[in-house]
Coordinates of C-alpha atoms in Angstrom, one line a residue:
X1394 CA 46.5 15.3 52.0
X1395 CA 43.2 17.2 52.7
X1396 CA 41.8 19.2 49.9
X1397 CA 40.5 22.6 50.9
X1398 CA 36.8 23.3 50.9
X1399 CA 35.7 24.9 47.7
X1400 CA 32.9 27.4 47.8
X1401 CA 30.1 26.9 45.3
X1402 CA 29.2 29.9 43.3
X1403 CA 25.4 30.4 43.4
X1404 CA 25.5 30.8 39.6
X1405 CA 26.8 27.3 39.3
X1406 CA 24.2 25.6 41.5
X1407 CA 21.7 23.1 39.9
X1408 CA 18.4 24.6 38.9
X1409 CA 15.0 23.1 38.2
X1410 CA 13.3 23.4 34.8
X1411 CA 10.4 25.8 34.9
X1412 CA 7.5 24.0 33.1
X1413 CA 4.8 26.0 31.5
X1414 CA 1.8 23.7 32.3
X1415 CA -0.5 25.6 29.9
X1416 CA 2.0 25.2 27.1
X1417 CA 2.6 21.5 27.9
X1418 CA -1.2 20.9 27.9
X1419 CA -1.5 22.7 24.6
X1420 CA 1.4 20.7 23.1
X1421 CA 0.0 17.4 24.1
X1422 CA -3.7 18.0 23.5
X1423 CA -3.4 19.9 20.2
X1424 CA -0.4 18.3 18.6
X1425 CA -0.3 14.7 19.8
X1426 CA -3.6 13.8 18.3
X1427 CA -4.8 14.0 14.7
X1428 CA -8.4 15.1 15.4
X1429 CA -10.5 16.3 18.3
X1430 CA -12.7 13.3 17.9
X1431 CA -10.2 11.1 19.8
X1432 CA -11.3 12.7 23.1
X1433 CA -14.2 10.2 23.2
X1434 CA -12.0 7.3 22.4
X1435 CA -9.6 8.2 25.2
X1436 CA -12.5 8.5 27.7
X1437 CA -13.9 5.1 26.6
X1438 CA -10.4 3.6 26.9
X1439 CA -10.0 4.8 30.4
X1440 CA -13.4 3.4 31.3
X1441 CA -12.6 0.0 29.7
X1442 CA -9.3 -0.2 31.6
X1443 CA -11.2 0.6 34.9
X1444 CA -13.7 -2.2 34.1
X1445 CA -10.8 -4.6 33.5
X1446 CA -9.3 -3.7 36.9
X1447 CA -12.8 -4.1 38.5
X1448 CA -13.1 -7.6 37.0
X1449 CA -9.7 -8.5 38.3
X1450 CA -10.8 -7.3 41.8
X1451 CA -14.1 -9.3 41.6
X1452 CA -13.4 -12.2 39.2
X1453 CA -16.7 -14.0 40.2
X1454 CA -18.8 -11.1 38.8
X1455 CA -20.7 -11.8 35.5
X1456 CA -19.1 -10.4 32.4
X1457 CA -22.0 -7.9 31.9
X1458 CA -22.3 -6.9 35.5
X1459 CA -20.3 -3.7 34.9
X1460 CA -20.6 -1.4 31.9
X1461 CA -20.1 2.0 30.4
X1462 CA -22.8 4.7 30.0
X1463 CA -22.4 7.6 27.6
X1464 CA -24.6 10.8 27.8
X1465 CA -24.7 13.8 25.5
X1466 CA -27.5 16.3 25.2
X1467 CA -25.7 19.2 23.4
X1468 CA -24.7 21.0 26.6
X1469 CA -22.6 18.3 28.3
X1470 CA -20.8 15.1 27.4
X1471 CA -20.6 12.5 30.2
X1472 CA -18.8 9.1 30.3
X1473 CA -19.7 6.9 33.3
X1474 CA -18.3 3.5 34.2
X1475 CA -18.6 0.9 36.9
X1476 CA -14.9 0.3 37.0
X1477 CA -12.4 0.1 39.9
X1478 CA -12.5 3.8 40.6
X1479 CA -9.9 6.1 42.1
X1480 CA -8.7 7.0 45.5
X1481 CA -7.4 10.5 46.3
X1482 CA -3.9 9.1 46.1
X1483 CA -4.7 7.7 42.6
X1484 CA -6.0 11.0 41.5
X1485 CA -2.8 12.7 42.4
X1486 CA -0.7 9.9 40.8
X1487 CA -2.6 9.4 37.6
X1488 CA -4.6 12.5 36.8
X1489 CA -2.5 15.3 38.1
X1490 CA 1.1 14.0 37.4
X1491 CA 2.6 14.2 34.0
X1492 CA 6.1 12.8 33.5
X1493 CA 6.8 11.9 37.1
X1494 CA 7.7 8.3 38.1
X1495 CA 6.9 6.7 41.4
X1496 CA 7.5 3.2 42.7
X1497 CA 3.8 2.6 43.0
X1498 CA 3.1 3.8 39.5
X1499 CA 5.8 1.6 38.2
X1500 CA 4.4 -1.5 40.0
X1501 CA 0.9 -0.7 38.6
X1502 CA 2.3 -0.2 35.1
X1503 CA 3.8 -3.7 35.3
X1504 CA 0.4 -5.1 35.9
X1505 CA -1.3 -3.2 33.1
X1506 CA -0.8 -5.8 30.3
X1507 CA -4.6 -6.2 30.1
X1508 CA -5.2 -2.4 29.8
X1509 CA -5.5 -0.5 26.6
X1510 CA -3.9 2.8 27.7
X1511 CA -2.6 4.7 30.6
X1512 CA -4.2 7.2 33.0
X1513 CA -3.5 10.9 32.7
X1514 CA -2.0 11.6 29.3
X1515 CA -5.1 10.4 27.4
X1516 CA -7.3 12.6 29.6
X1517 CA -5.5 15.6 28.2
X1518 CA -7.2 15.0 24.8
X1519 CA -10.4 16.3 26.5
X1520 CA -8.9 19.8 26.4
X1521 CA -9.4 19.6 22.6
X1522 CA -13.2 20.1 23.2
X1523 CA -13.5 21.5 26.7
X1524 CA -11.7 24.0 28.9
X1525 CA -12.4 22.0 32.1
X1526 CA -12.6 18.3 32.9
X1527 CA -14.7 17.2 35.9
X1528 CA -14.0 13.8 37.4
X1529 CA -16.0 12.2 40.2
X1530 CA -14.8 8.8 41.3
X1531 CA -15.1 6.3 44.1
X1532 CA -12.8 3.3 44.6
X1533 CA -14.1 -0.2 44.7
X1534 CA -11.2 -1.4 46.7
X1535 CA -12.6 -0.2 50.0
X1536 CA -16.3 -0.7 50.9
X1537 CA -16.7 2.7 52.6
X1538 CA -14.3 4.6 50.4
X1539 CA -15.2 8.3 50.0
X1540 CA -15.9 9.9 46.7
X1541 CA -13.1 12.1 45.1
X1542 CA -13.8 15.1 42.9
X1543 CA -11.1 16.4 40.5
X1544 CA -11.4 19.4 38.3
X1545 CA -8.6 20.0 35.8
X1546 CA -8.3 23.2 33.7
X1547 CA -6.6 23.9 30.5
X1548 CA -4.2 26.3 32.1
X1549 CA -2.6 23.4 34.0
X1550 CA -4.3 24.0 37.4
X1551 CA -6.5 21.6 39.2
X1552 CA -8.4 21.1 42.5
X1553 CA -9.2 17.9 44.5
X1554 CA -11.9 17.5 47.0
X1555 CA -12.9 14.5 49.1
X1556 CA -16.7 14.0 49.3
X1557 CA -18.9 11.6 51.3
X1558 CA -19.7 8.2 49.7
X1559 CA -23.2 9.4 49.0
X1560 CA -21.9 11.8 46.4
X1561 CA -21.4 8.7 44.2
X1562 CA -23.3 5.8 45.7
X1563 CA -21.6 3.1 43.5
X1564 CA -17.9 2.5 42.8
X1565 CA -16.7 3.8 39.4
X1566 CA -15.9 7.0 37.7
X1567 CA -17.8 9.7 35.9
X1568 CA -16.1 12.2 33.6
X1569 CA -18.1 15.3 32.6
X1570 CA -17.1 17.8 29.9
X1571 CA -18.8 21.1 29.1
X1572 CA -17.9 21.6 25.4
X1573 CA -16.7 24.9 24.0
X1574 CA -18.9 26.5 21.5
X1575 CA -16.4 26.1 18.6
X1576 CA -16.4 22.3 18.8
X1577 CA -20.1 21.5 18.5
X1578 CA -19.5 19.3 15.5
X1579 CA -17.7 16.8 17.8
X1580 CA -20.0 17.0 20.8
X1581 CA -23.5 16.9 19.3
X1582 CA -25.5 13.9 20.5
X1583 CA -25.7 12.3 17.1
X1584 CA -21.9 12.7 16.6
X1585 CA -21.1 11.4 20.0
X1586 CA -23.3 8.3 19.3
X1587 CA -21.6 7.8 15.9
X1588 CA -18.1 8.2 17.4
X1589 CA -18.9 5.7 20.2
X1590 CA -20.1 3.2 17.5
X1591 CA -17.0 3.9 15.5
X1592 CA -14.5 3.3 18.3
X1593 CA -16.3 0.9 20.5
X1594 CA -18.4 -1.5 18.4
X1595 CA -16.1 -4.5 19.3
X1596 CA -15.7 -3.8 23.0
X1597 CA -16.6 -6.8 25.2
X1598 CA -18.1 -4.6 28.0
X1599 CA -21.7 -3.4 27.5
X1600 CA -21.7 0.2 26.3
X1601 CA -24.9 2.3 26.1
X1602 CA -25.7 5.8 24.9
X1603 CA -28.4 8.3 26.1
X1604 CA -29.1 11.5 24.2
X1605 CA -31.1 13.1 27.0
X1606 CA -34.5 12.8 25.3
X1607 CA -35.9 10.3 27.8
X1608 CA -35.8 7.2 25.6
X1609 CA -34.1 4.0 26.4
X1610 CA -30.3 4.0 26.0
X1611 CA -29.1 2.7 22.7
X1612 CA -26.5 -0.2 22.7
X1613 CA -23.2 0.7 21.1
X1614 CA -22.0 -2.9 20.8
X1615 CA -25.1 -5.1 20.8
X1616 CA -23.2 -8.1 19.2
X1617 CA -19.7 -9.4 19.5
X1618 CA -17.4 -9.5 16.5
X1619 CA -18.7 -12.0 13.9
X1620 CA -15.5 -14.1 14.2
X1621 CA -16.4 -14.6 18.0
X1622 CA -19.9 -15.9 17.3
X1623 CA -21.2 -19.4 16.6
X1624 CA -23.0 -20.2 13.4
X1625 CA -25.0 -23.2 12.4
X1626 CA -22.9 -24.0 9.3
X1627 CA -19.5 -23.0 7.8
X1628 CA -21.5 -21.4 4.9
X1629 CA -23.5 -19.2 7.3
X1630 CA -20.2 -18.2 9.0
X1631 CA -18.6 -17.3 5.7
X1632 CA -21.6 -15.2 4.6
X1633 CA -21.7 -13.4 8.0
X1634 CA -17.9 -12.5 7.7
X1635 CA -18.4 -11.3 4.2
X1636 CA -21.4 -9.2 5.2
X1637 CA -19.4 -7.6 8.0
X1638 CA -16.5 -6.8 5.7
X1639 CA -18.9 -5.2 3.2
X1640 CA -20.5 -3.2 6.1
X1641 CA -17.1 -1.9 7.2
X1642 CA -15.3 -1.3 3.9
X1643 CA -18.2 -0.7 1.4
X1644 CA -17.4 -3.5 -1.1
X1645 CA -18.4 -7.1 -1.5
X1646 CA -15.3 -9.1 -0.9
X1647 CA -14.1 -11.6 -3.5
X1648 CA -13.5 -13.9 -0.5
X1649 CA -12.8 -13.5 3.2
X1650 CA -9.8 -15.0 5.0
X1651 CA -10.2 -15.7 8.7
X1652 CA -7.2 -14.6 10.8
X1653 CA -6.4 -16.2 14.1
X1654 CA -3.1 -15.8 16.0
X1655 CA -3.6 -17.2 19.5
X1656 CA -0.1 -16.2 20.6
X1657 CA -0.9 -12.5 20.5
X1658 CA -4.7 -12.9 21.0
X1659 CA -5.4 -11.7 17.4
X1660 CA -8.6 -12.5 15.6
X1661 CA -10.2 -10.9 12.5
X1662 CA -10.7 -11.2 8.8
X1663 CA -8.9 -10.2 5.6
X1664 CA -11.3 -9.1 2.8
X1665 CA -10.0 -9.8 -0.7
X1666 CA -10.6 -6.8 -3.0
X1667 CA -12.8 -7.6 -6.0
X1668 CA -11.0 -5.2 -8.3
X1669 CA -7.5 -4.5 -9.5
X1670 CA -5.4 -2.3 -7.2
X1671 CA -3.0 0.2 -8.8
X1672 CA 0.6 -0.9 -8.3
X1673 CA 2.2 0.5 -5.2
X1674 CA -1.1 1.6 -3.6
X1675 CA -1.5 0.3 -0.1
X1676 CA -4.8 0.3 1.8
X1677 CA -5.1 1.0 5.4
X1678 CA -6.4 -1.7 7.7
X1679 CA -8.7 -1.4 10.8
X1680 CA -6.8 -2.4 13.9
X1681 CA -8.6 -2.8 17.3
X1682 CA -6.7 -3.3 20.5
X1683 CA -8.7 -5.2 23.1
X1684 CA -11.9 -4.2 21.2
X1685 CA -11.1 -0.5 20.9
X1686 CA -10.5 0.9 17.5
X1687 CA -6.9 2.1 17.2
X1688 CA -6.5 3.0 13.6
X1689 CA -8.3 2.7 10.2
X1690 CA -5.0 3.3 8.3
X1691 CA -2.6 0.7 9.8
X1692 CA -0.6 -0.2 6.8
X1693 CA 2.2 -1.7 8.9
X1694 CA 0.1 -4.7 9.9
X1695 CA 0.7 -6.5 6.5
X1696 CA 3.7 -6.6 4.1
X1697 CA 3.7 -4.3 1.1
X1698 CA 2.9 -7.1 -1.4
X1699 CA -0.5 -7.8 0.3
X1700 CA -2.2 -4.8 -1.2
X1701 CA -5.0 -7.0 -2.5
X1702 CA -6.7 -7.3 0.9
X1703 CA -8.1 -5.1 3.6
X1704 CA -8.1 -6.4 7.2
X1705 CA -10.1 -5.9 10.3
X1706 CA -8.3 -7.3 13.3
X1707 CA -8.6 -7.2 17.1
X1708 CA -5.4 -8.0 19.0
X1709 CA -4.5 -8.3 22.7
X1710 CA -0.7 -7.8 22.6
X1711 CA 0.1 -5.1 20.0
X1712 CA 1.5 -1.9 21.4
X1713 CA 0.0 1.4 20.5
X1714 CA 2.1 4.6 20.1
X1715 CA 1.8 7.5 22.5
X1716 CA -1.2 9.0 20.6
X1717 CA -2.7 5.5 20.4
X1718 CA -3.5 6.1 16.7
X1719 CA -1.0 3.7 15.2
X1720 CA 1.1 0.7 16.1
X1721 CA 4.5 0.7 17.7
X1722 CA 7.0 -0.9 15.5
X1723 CA 8.7 -3.7 17.5
X1724 CA 9.5 -7.4 17.3
X1725 CA 5.9 -8.4 18.2
X1726 CA 4.5 -6.4 15.3
X1727 CA 7.1 -7.8 12.9
X1728 CA 6.2 -11.3 14.0
X1729 CA 2.5 -10.6 13.6
X1730 CA 3.1 -9.2 10.1
X1731 CA 5.0 -12.3 9.0
X1732 CA 2.3 -14.6 10.5
X1733 CA -0.5 -12.8 8.7
X1734 CA 1.5 -12.9 5.5
X1735 CA 1.7 -16.7 5.9
X1736 CA -2.1 -16.9 6.3
X1737 CA -2.5 -15.1 3.0
X1738 CA -0.1 -17.5 1.3
X1739 CA -2.0 -20.4 2.7
X1740 CA -5.3 -19.0 1.3
X1741 CA -3.7 -18.7 -2.1
X1742 CA -2.5 -22.3 -1.9
X1743 CA -5.9 -23.6 -0.9
X1744 CA -7.5 -21.7 -3.8
X1745 CA -5.0 -23.1 -6.2
X1746 CA -5.5 -26.6 -4.9
X1747 CA -9.3 -26.8 -4.5
X1748 CA -11.1 -23.8 -6.0
X1749 CA -9.9 -23.0 -9.6
X1750 CA -12.9 -20.7 -10.3
X1751 CA -12.0 -18.5 -7.3
X1752 CA -8.3 -18.6 -8.2
X1753 CA -9.1 -17.5 -11.8
X1754 CA -11.1 -14.5 -10.5
X1755 CA -8.4 -13.7 -8.0
X1756 CA -5.6 -13.8 -10.6
X1757 CA -7.7 -11.8 -13.1
X1758 CA -7.9 -8.9 -10.6
X1759 CA -4.6 -9.3 -8.7
X1760 CA -2.0 -11.0 -10.9
X1761 CA 0.5 -8.1 -10.3
X1762 CA 0.3 -8.7 -6.5
X1763 CA 0.8 -12.4 -7.0
X1764 CA 3.7 -11.8 -9.4
X1765 CA 5.4 -9.5 -6.8
X1766 CA 5.0 -12.3 -4.2
X1767 CA 6.2 -15.1 -6.5
X1768 CA 9.5 -13.3 -7.2
X1769 CA 10.4 -13.7 -3.5
X1770 CA 8.4 -16.8 -2.5
X1771 CA 9.4 -20.1 -4.1
X1772 CA 6.3 -21.9 -2.9
X1773 CA 4.0 -19.4 -4.5
X1774 CA 6.1 -19.5 -7.6
X1775 CA 5.8 -23.2 -7.9
X1776 CA 2.0 -23.1 -7.3
X1777 CA 1.0 -20.2 -9.4
X1778 CA 3.6 -19.3 -12.1
X1779 CA 2.0 -21.6 -14.7
X1780 CA -1.4 -19.9 -14.1
X1781 CA -0.3 -16.3 -14.2
X1782 CA -1.3 -14.3 -17.3
X1783 CA 1.3 -12.7 -19.5
X1784 CA 1.1 -10.6 -22.7
X1785 CA 2.5 -12.8 -25.5
X1786 CA 2.4 -13.1 -29.3
X1787 CA -0.5 -15.5 -28.8
X1788 CA -2.4 -12.8 -26.9
X1789 CA -2.9 -12.6 -23.1
X1790 CA -2.5 -16.2 -21.9
X1791 CA -1.0 -18.2 -19.1
X1792 CA 2.6 -19.4 -19.2
X1793 CA 1.4 -23.0 -18.9
X1794 CA -0.7 -22.7 -22.1
X1795 CA 2.0 -20.7 -23.9
X1796 CA 4.8 -23.2 -23.1
X1797 CA 2.7 -26.1 -24.5
X1798 CA 2.7 -24.3 -27.9
X1799 CA 6.2 -23.0 -27.9
X1800 CA 9.0 -25.2 -26.6
X1801 CA 11.4 -22.2 -26.7
X1802 CA 9.9 -19.1 -25.0
X1803 CA 11.5 -15.8 -26.0
X1804 CA 11.2 -12.8 -23.8
X1805 CA 11.8 -9.1 -24.5
X1806 CA 13.4 -6.7 -22.1
X1807 CA 11.0 -3.9 -22.7
X1808 CA 7.4 -3.2 -23.7
X1809 CA 8.5 -1.2 -26.8
X1810 CA 10.7 -4.1 -28.0
X1811 CA 7.8 -6.4 -27.8
X1812 CA 5.6 -4.1 -29.7
X1813 CA 8.2 -3.7 -32.4
X1814 CA 8.4 -7.4 -33.1
X1815 CA 5.1 -8.9 -32.0
X1816 CA 3.3 -9.1 -35.3
X1817 CA 6.4 -10.2 -37.3
X1818 CA 7.4 -12.8 -34.6
X1819 CA 3.8 -14.2 -34.5
X1820 CA 3.8 -14.6 -38.3
X1821 CA 7.2 -16.3 -38.1
X1822 CA 5.9 -18.8 -35.5
X1823 CA 8.1 -17.4 -32.7
X1824 CA 6.7 -17.5 -29.2
X1825 CA 7.6 -14.1 -27.6
X1826 CA 6.5 -12.9 -24.1
X1827 CA 6.4 -9.2 -23.2
X1828 CA 9.0 -9.0 -20.4
X1829 CA 8.8 -5.2 -20.1
X1830 CA 6.2 -5.1 -17.3
X1831 CA 7.2 -5.3 -13.6
X1832 CA 8.4 -8.8 -12.5
X1833 CA 7.5 -10.4 -15.9
X1834 CA 10.9 -11.0 -17.4
X1835 CA 12.3 -12.3 -14.1
X1836 CA 9.4 -14.7 -13.7
X1837 CA 9.4 -16.0 -17.3
X1838 CA 13.1 -16.9 -16.9
X1839 CA 12.2 -19.1 -13.9
X1840 CA 9.7 -21.1 -15.9
X1841 CA 12.1 -24.1 -16.4
X1842 CA 12.1 -24.5 -12.6
X1843 CA 8.5 -25.5 -12.9
X1844 CA 8.4 -26.9 -16.5
X1845 CA 11.8 -28.5 -17.1
X1846 CA 10.9 -29.3 -20.7
X1847 CA 10.6 -25.6 -21.5
X1848 CA 13.5 -23.3 -22.4
X1849 CA 13.6 -19.6 -22.1
X1850 CA 15.9 -17.1 -23.8
X1851 CA 16.1 -13.3 -24.3
X1852 CA 15.0 -12.1 -27.7
X1853 CA 17.6 -10.1 -29.6
X1854 CA 17.5 -8.6 -33.1
X1855 CA 19.7 -11.4 -34.5
X1856 CA 17.2 -14.0 -33.4
X1857 CA 14.4 -12.2 -35.1
X1858 CA 16.2 -11.4 -38.3
X1859 CA 17.4 -15.0 -38.6
X1860 CA 13.7 -16.0 -39.1
X1861 CA 13.2 -13.5 -41.9
X1862 CA 13.6 -14.9 -45.4
X1863 CA 16.2 -13.3 -47.8
X1864 CA 15.2 -12.2 -51.2
X1865 CA 16.6 -13.8 -54.3
X1866 CA 19.8 -12.4 -55.8
X1867 CA 18.2 -10.7 -58.8
X1868 CA 15.8 -8.8 -56.6
X1869 CA 18.6 -7.8 -54.2
X1870 CA 20.7 -6.4 -57.1
X1871 CA 17.8 -4.6 -58.6
X1872 CA 17.1 -2.8 -55.3
X1873 CA 20.8 -2.1 -54.5
X1874 CA 20.7 1.5 -55.7
X1875 CA 17.6 2.3 -53.7
X1876 CA 19.1 0.6 -50.6
X1877 CA 22.2 2.7 -50.9
X1878 CA 20.2 5.9 -51.0
X1879 CA 18.1 4.8 -48.1
X1880 CA 21.2 4.0 -46.0
X1881 CA 22.6 7.4 -46.7
X1882 CA 19.4 9.1 -45.8
X1883 CA 19.1 7.2 -42.5
X1884 CA 22.8 7.4 -41.5
X1885 CA 22.0 10.3 -39.2
X1886 CA 20.0 7.8 -37.1
X1887 CA 22.7 5.1 -37.1
X1888 CA 20.3 2.9 -39.1
X1889 CA 21.1 0.2 -41.6
X1890 CA 18.6 -0.9 -44.3
X1891 CA 18.0 -4.4 -45.5
X1892 CA 15.4 -6.1 -47.8
X1893 CA 13.7 -9.3 -46.7
X1894 CA 10.4 -11.1 -47.1
X1895 CA 8.2 -11.8 -44.1
X1896 CA 4.6 -12.0 -43.0
X1897 CA 2.3 -10.3 -42.6
X1898 CA 2.6 -8.8 -46.1
X1899 CA 0.7 -5.8 -44.9
X1900 CA 3.7 -4.6 -42.9
X1901 CA 5.9 -2.6 -45.2
X1902 CA 8.9 -2.3 -42.8
X1903 CA 10.2 -3.4 -39.4
X1904 CA 12.5 -1.3 -37.3
X1905 CA 14.7 -3.5 -35.1
X1906 CA 16.3 -1.4 -32.4
X1907 CA 16.8 -2.1 -28.7
X1908 CA 16.8 0.4 -25.8
X1909 CA 20.4 -0.6 -25.0
X1910 CA 21.5 0.1 -28.5
X1911 CA 19.9 3.6 -28.5
X1912 CA 21.6 4.3 -25.1
X1913 CA 25.0 3.3 -26.5
X1914 CA 24.5 5.4 -29.6
X1915 CA 23.6 8.4 -27.4
X1916 CA 26.7 7.9 -25.3
X1917 CA 28.9 7.7 -28.4
X1918 CA 27.4 10.9 -29.8
X1919 CA 28.1 12.7 -26.5
X1920 CA 31.6 11.4 -26.6
X1921 CA 32.1 12.9 -30.1
X1922 CA 30.5 16.2 -29.0
X1923 CA 32.7 16.4 -25.9
X1924 CA 35.9 15.4 -27.8
X1925 CA 39.0 16.7 -26.0
X1926 CA 37.3 17.5 -22.7
X1927 CA 37.5 15.5 -19.4
X1928 CA 33.9 14.2 -20.0
X1929 CA 34.8 13.2 -23.5
X1930 CA 37.9 11.3 -22.3
X1931 CA 35.7 9.4 -19.8
X1932 CA 33.2 8.5 -22.4
X1933 CA 35.9 7.7 -24.9
X1934 CA 37.4 5.2 -22.5
X1935 CA 34.1 3.4 -22.5
X1936 CA 33.7 3.7 -26.3
X1937 CA 32.7 0.6 -28.2
X1938 CA 31.4 0.2 -31.7
X1939 CA 28.0 1.7 -31.5
X1940 CA 25.3 -0.8 -32.4
X1941 CA 23.1 0.1 -35.3
X1942 CA 19.4 0.0 -35.7
X1943 CA 18.1 -1.9 -38.7
X1944 CA 15.2 -0.9 -41.0
X1945 CA 14.0 -4.1 -42.7
X1946 CA 11.9 -3.6 -45.8
X1947 CA 9.3 -6.2 -46.7
X1948 CA 9.6 -7.2 -50.3
X1949 CA 6.1 -8.9 -50.1
X1950 CA 4.5 -5.5 -49.4
X1951 CA 3.3 -3.7 -52.6
X1952 CA 4.3 -0.3 -51.4
X1953 CA 7.9 -1.4 -50.8
X1954 CA 8.1 -3.1 -54.2
X1955 CA 7.1 0.3 -55.7
X1956 CA 9.5 2.2 -53.6
X1957 CA 12.6 0.2 -54.5
X1958 CA 11.9 0.8 -58.1
X1959 CA 12.0 4.6 -57.8
X1960 CA 14.7 6.1 -60.0
X1961 CA 14.5 9.7 -58.7
X1962 CA 17.2 10.0 -56.0
X1963 CA 15.4 12.7 -53.9
X1964 CA 12.1 10.9 -54.1
X1965 CA 13.8 7.6 -53.1
X1966 CA 15.4 9.3 -50.1
X1967 CA 12.1 10.8 -49.1
X1968 CA 10.3 7.4 -49.4
X1969 CA 13.0 5.7 -47.2
X1970 CA 12.6 8.5 -44.6
X1971 CA 8.8 8.0 -44.6
X1972 CA 9.1 4.2 -44.2
X1973 CA 11.5 4.7 -41.3
X1974 CA 9.1 7.2 -39.7
X1975 CA 6.1 4.8 -40.1
X1976 CA 8.1 1.9 -38.6
X1977 CA 9.3 4.1 -35.7
X1978 CA 5.7 5.1 -34.9
X1979 CA 4.5 1.5 -35.0
X1980 CA 7.1 0.6 -32.5
X1981 CA 5.3 2.9 -30.0
X1982 CA 8.5 4.1 -28.4
X1983 CA 9.1 7.8 -27.7
X1984 CA 10.2 9.6 -30.8
X1985 CA 13.3 11.8 -30.7
X1986 CA 12.9 15.4 -32.0
X1987 CA 14.9 14.6 -35.1
X1988 CA 12.5 11.6 -35.9
X1989 CA 9.4 13.8 -35.4
X1990 CA 10.9 16.4 -37.7
X1991 CA 11.7 13.7 -40.3
X1992 CA 8.2 12.3 -40.2
X1993 CA 6.7 15.7 -40.8
X1994 CA 9.2 16.6 -43.6
X1995 CA 8.9 13.4 -45.5
X1996 CA 5.1 13.6 -45.4
X1997 CA 5.1 17.1 -46.8
X1998 CA 7.7 16.2 -49.4
X1999 CA 5.6 13.2 -50.6
X2000 CA 2.5 15.3 -50.7
X2001 CA 4.2 18.0 -52.7
X2002 CA 5.6 15.4 -55.1
X2003 CA 2.1 13.9 -55.6
X2004 CA 0.6 17.4 -56.2
X2005 CA 3.3 18.2 -58.8
X2006 CA 2.7 14.9 -60.5
X2007 CA -1.1 15.4 -60.7
X2008 CA -0.6 18.9 -62.1

């Protein structure tokens, strides 16, 4: 059966997008890049790529036979190279085409592994500082090739002219910009020179700068990177790397770690920061790709735990993003990140094995970074856990020293719990570690993996109170009335009261109360307040007997011995409230509103009682 022809409604015909070239240029040149200063980097990148292609065309030429010359006199900015140059067809393909693919362009792109960027899109950054881009180029592929002139304008229009070879006697490309008046800060001679040094100091091709005053051109990159130079001794090399790190980052490194990953052509150094870095703060790293500075804030080159170093690296195989201001996250970058992390681990291992002084200085400044690494890295844990400092009842000390004194190491779950018990536990001979800081509790519990003879346990109130001595029966009976009044006064805080003897005698009372116990009491109180409602039913289903805090009075303290002998009920209650308030403040935990009110009230009541007594 033959289907009848169907007429196509003109309204249904395919149409072509209408592209506003001025808007496209504005989008790319004003929103792709972070700052107008990148225009010079893009011009230098294109020049370097052209030189790379020229050396591929003429491999026998000396390395310094071709170079880049920059010129800025305040009225123009010019970048000239001795690269491979462009034919008229290249101009149309690379400078005047955005987003169009061609078989020739695809073939060339496959061969651009040695190039930093791509033609065309980077040139658009010049519209950040100029309304017109003038390009004069001559191809090195043909001896008698004509010169080609291209003028591109910010409205998306361009012109192309073919000129005789004499218009540019040597192969290469010259890009000239006439800056707008509003961008003078980026195109002044001194600024162009500074930007060229900033972006191109590690380039392998010779780069010079001329400010138009008639003097000799200044070299932008007079020396190769320090890791690429030869030195007479390892010490001289180490000092040169440290001096370079100090020049770039502005601090004297605690040490420098040389980085070398031949698989991706990466070389550089990691500078160990000499001072403590706030937790969670990450420094950016300087990443060069084939000598050209890509980013000063490339956090992604190292894992998060490596915030104790800042790196300067130059790589061959890392991919930049479209703006060429950061790295493209791919498998190669992930592999580089892991390999660099391994280099840092190796440095820590070498310091632990052969340089105890360096290790001590490093741990003093960066123990938190090492603790975060040790949590996830068994090798670092085995090497460094005994040397890491912790807050303990013996002061700040290493676990190795602490475990020699205390066969059983007790660890608290919070900072406030440690502060509650530290003085009493120390006097009782208990070895307690503050486990409230990030990573500390988890690491202390892994101590037996390194020191099998040591045992670790969580500290709970029962463990502590078991080490407090009871008072004799006569003293307990004599204080029974006072203790009953005290328990009644503190019932609102779910707090029991007991009388014991413990050192130091200067401590009148100890408040034993855990964060979990306070949370459970808060939940129970909410359940009571919400009795009968849906929320109350949910909390009631979880209800357990609420744990009670315990105020332990010290019979060895003169103030407590006086207090338990008080025979005035109201004064006894007030003294108990005051002792509770003082113990709560010494625990350094946040006070509840009711506790703050109690402290103020008990103080005023005691003051009033003292004044009445004196009168």
